[in-house]
C-alpha positions as semicolon CSV with decimal commas, in nm:
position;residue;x (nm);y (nm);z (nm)
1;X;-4,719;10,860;6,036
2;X;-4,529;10,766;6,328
3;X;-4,827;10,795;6,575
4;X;-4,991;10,512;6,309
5;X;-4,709;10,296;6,348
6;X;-4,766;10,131;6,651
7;X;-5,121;10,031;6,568
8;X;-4,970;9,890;6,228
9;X;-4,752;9,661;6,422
10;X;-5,092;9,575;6,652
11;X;-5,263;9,454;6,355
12;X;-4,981;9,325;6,212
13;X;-4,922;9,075;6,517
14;X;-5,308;8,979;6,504
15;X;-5,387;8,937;6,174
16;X;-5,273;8,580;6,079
17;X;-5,236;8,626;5,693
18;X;-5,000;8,933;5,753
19;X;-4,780;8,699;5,934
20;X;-4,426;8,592;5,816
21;X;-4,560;8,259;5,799
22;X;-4,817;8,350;5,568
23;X;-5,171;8,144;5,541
24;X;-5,297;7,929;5,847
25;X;-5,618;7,785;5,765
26;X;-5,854;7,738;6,024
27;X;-6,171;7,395;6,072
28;X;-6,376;7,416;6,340
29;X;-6,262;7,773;6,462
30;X;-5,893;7,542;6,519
31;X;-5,597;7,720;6,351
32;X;-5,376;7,459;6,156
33;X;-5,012;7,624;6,180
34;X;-4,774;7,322;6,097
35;X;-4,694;7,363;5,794
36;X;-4,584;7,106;5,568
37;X;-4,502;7,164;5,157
38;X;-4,415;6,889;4,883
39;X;-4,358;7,014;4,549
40;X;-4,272;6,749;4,257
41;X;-4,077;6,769;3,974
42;X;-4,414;6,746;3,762
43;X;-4,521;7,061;3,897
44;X;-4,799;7,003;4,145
45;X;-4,846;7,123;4,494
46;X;-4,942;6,973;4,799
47;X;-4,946;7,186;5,143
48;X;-5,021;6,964;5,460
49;X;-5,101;7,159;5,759
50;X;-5,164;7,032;6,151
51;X;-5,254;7,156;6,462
52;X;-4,902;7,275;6,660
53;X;-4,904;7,026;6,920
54;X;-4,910;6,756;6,619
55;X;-4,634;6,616;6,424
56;X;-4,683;6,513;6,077
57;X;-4,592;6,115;6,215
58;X;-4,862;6,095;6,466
59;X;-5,157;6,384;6,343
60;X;-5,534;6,367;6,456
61;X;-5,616;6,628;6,224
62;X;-5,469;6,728;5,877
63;X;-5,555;7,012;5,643
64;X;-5,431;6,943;5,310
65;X;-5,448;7,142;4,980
66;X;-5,381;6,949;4,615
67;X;-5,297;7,111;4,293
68;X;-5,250;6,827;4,022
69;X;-5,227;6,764;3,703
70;X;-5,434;6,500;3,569
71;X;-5,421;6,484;3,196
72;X;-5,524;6,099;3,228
73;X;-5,860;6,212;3,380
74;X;-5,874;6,534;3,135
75;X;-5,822;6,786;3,512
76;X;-6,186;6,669;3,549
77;X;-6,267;6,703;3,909
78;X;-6,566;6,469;3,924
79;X;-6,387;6,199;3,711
80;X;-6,101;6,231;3,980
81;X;-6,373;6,223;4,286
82;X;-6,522;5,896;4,115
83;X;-6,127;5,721;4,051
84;X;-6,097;5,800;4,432
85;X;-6,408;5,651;4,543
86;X;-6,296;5,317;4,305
87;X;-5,947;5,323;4,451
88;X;-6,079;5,324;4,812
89;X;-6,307;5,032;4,818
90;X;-6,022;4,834;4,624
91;X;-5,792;4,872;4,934
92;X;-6,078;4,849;5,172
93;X;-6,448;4,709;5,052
94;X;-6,609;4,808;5,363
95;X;-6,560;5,162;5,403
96;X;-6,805;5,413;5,350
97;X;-6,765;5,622;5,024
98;X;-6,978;5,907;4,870
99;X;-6,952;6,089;4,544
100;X;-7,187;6,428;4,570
101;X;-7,126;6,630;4,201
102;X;-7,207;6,969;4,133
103;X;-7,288;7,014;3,753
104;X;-7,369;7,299;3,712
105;X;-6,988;7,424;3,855
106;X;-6,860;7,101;3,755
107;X;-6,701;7,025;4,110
108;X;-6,726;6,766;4,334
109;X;-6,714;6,615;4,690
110;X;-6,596;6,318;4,810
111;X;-6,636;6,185;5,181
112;X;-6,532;5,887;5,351
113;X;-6,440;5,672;5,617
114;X;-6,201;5,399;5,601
115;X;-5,953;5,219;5,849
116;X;-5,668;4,992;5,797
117;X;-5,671;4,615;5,785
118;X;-5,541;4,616;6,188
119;X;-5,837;4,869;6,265
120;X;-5,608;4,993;6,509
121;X;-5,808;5,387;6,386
122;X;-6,051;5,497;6,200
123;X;-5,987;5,807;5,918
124;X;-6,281;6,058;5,806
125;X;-6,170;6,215;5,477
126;X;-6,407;6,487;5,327
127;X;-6,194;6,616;4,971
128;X;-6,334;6,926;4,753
129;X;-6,239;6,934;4,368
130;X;-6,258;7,171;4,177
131;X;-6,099;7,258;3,844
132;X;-5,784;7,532;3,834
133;X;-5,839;7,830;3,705
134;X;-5,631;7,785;3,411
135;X;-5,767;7,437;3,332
136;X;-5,454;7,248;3,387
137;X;-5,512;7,109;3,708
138;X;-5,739;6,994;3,979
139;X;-5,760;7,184;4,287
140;X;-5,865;7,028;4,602
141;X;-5,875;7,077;4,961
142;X;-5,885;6,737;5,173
143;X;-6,024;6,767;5,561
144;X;-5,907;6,468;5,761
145;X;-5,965;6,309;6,088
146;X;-5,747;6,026;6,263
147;X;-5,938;5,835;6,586
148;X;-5,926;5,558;6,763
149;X;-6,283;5,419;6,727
150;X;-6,576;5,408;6,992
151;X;-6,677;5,075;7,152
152;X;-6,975;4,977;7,252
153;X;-6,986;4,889;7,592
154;X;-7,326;4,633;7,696
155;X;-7,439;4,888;8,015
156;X;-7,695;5,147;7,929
157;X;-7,442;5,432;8,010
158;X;-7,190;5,244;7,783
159;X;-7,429;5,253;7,512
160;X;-7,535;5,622;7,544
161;X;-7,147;5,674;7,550
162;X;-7,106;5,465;7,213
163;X;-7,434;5,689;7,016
164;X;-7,281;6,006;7,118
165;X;-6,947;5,955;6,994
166;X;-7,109;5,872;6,699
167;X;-7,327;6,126;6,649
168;X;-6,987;6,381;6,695
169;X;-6,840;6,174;6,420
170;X;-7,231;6,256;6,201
171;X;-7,189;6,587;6,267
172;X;-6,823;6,699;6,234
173;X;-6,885;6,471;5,906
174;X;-7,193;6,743;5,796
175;X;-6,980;7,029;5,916
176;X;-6,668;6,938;5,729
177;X;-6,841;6,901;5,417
178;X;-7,046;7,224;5,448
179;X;-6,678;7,424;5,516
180;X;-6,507;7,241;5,216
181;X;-6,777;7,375;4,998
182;X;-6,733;7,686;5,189
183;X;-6,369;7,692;5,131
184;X;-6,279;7,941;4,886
185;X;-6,053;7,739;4,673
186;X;-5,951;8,035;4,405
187;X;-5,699;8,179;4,708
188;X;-5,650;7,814;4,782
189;X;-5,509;7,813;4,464
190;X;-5,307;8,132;4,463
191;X;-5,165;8,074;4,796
192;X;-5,028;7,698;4,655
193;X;-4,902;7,860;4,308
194;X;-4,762;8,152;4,490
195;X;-4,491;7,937;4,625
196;X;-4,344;7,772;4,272
């Protein structure tokens, strides 16, 4: 046993959910260790993670996981996507908002892009819901992206510049989506209940 214990304490130090600070989720191979937990009296969860270097204040990237209880929407996860997509164009008519549902697990996705009215940044959401596993909440996982947005410059290397920052913004869009549905949101679950 004691000739094991050393290589315990090797995978120990490199295994990040063996950690004493538990669960560090990981988007786009980045690990998200800032950890930030709310936990209202009505018994929902929200866990708010960031890259180290971030503070919660002034964050380019957030990883944030949701468990709520909406009796008003039934813990219906596509009814919540769709009151999302209404309460975003209220506050801002112009962003870009899409609904994709999943019937036949009765989950959905919501992405968008919105700014504020100063448009001093731009904010890519991509959200997951799904319903808990005991029925009496909605489970999400929210991917988001703070940036200040590319300007067109008139030169031709100004506008190559301008298409391929907005072809990263496409594809990190494509690639969020395809990890949220990815995400396994049953330990997403356990890991936010674990902590009541």
């Amino acid at each position: 046993m004691h000739r094991f214990f050393p290589l315990l304490l090797l995978l120990a130090a490199f295994c990040p959910h063996a950690r004493s600070e538990g669960f560090i989720p990981r988007v786009d191979g980045e690990a998200f260790a800032k950890k930030s937990v709310a936990k209202p009296v009505s018994g929902d969860r929200l866990f708010e993670f960031i890259k180290e270097d971030e503070s919660f204040d002034s964050w380019t990237k957030l990883i944030a996981y949701r468990y709520q209880r909406l009796s008003g929407l039934s813990n219906d996860p596509i009814k919540y996507a769709y009151a999302m997509q209404h309460a975003i164009t209220q506050q801002n008519p112009a962003a870009a908002v899409k609904v994709s549902e999943n019937q036949q697990t009765h989950e959905a996705v919501l992405d968008f892009v919105t700014w504020p009215k100063d448009q001093s940044y731009v904010e890519l959401n991509v959200f997951r819901f799904v319903k808990s596993k005991d029925g009496n909440a909605v489970v999400s996982i929210q991917l988001a992206n703070k940036f200040v947005p590319p300007k067109p410059t008139f030169t031709q290397d100004g506008v190559e510049k301008y298409q391929q920052q907005l072809m990263v913004i496409r594809d990190r869009r494509k690639s969020w989506i395809k990890q949220a549905t990815d995400a396994d949101l049953q330990v997403i679950e356990a890991e936010l209940l674990k902590e009541q």
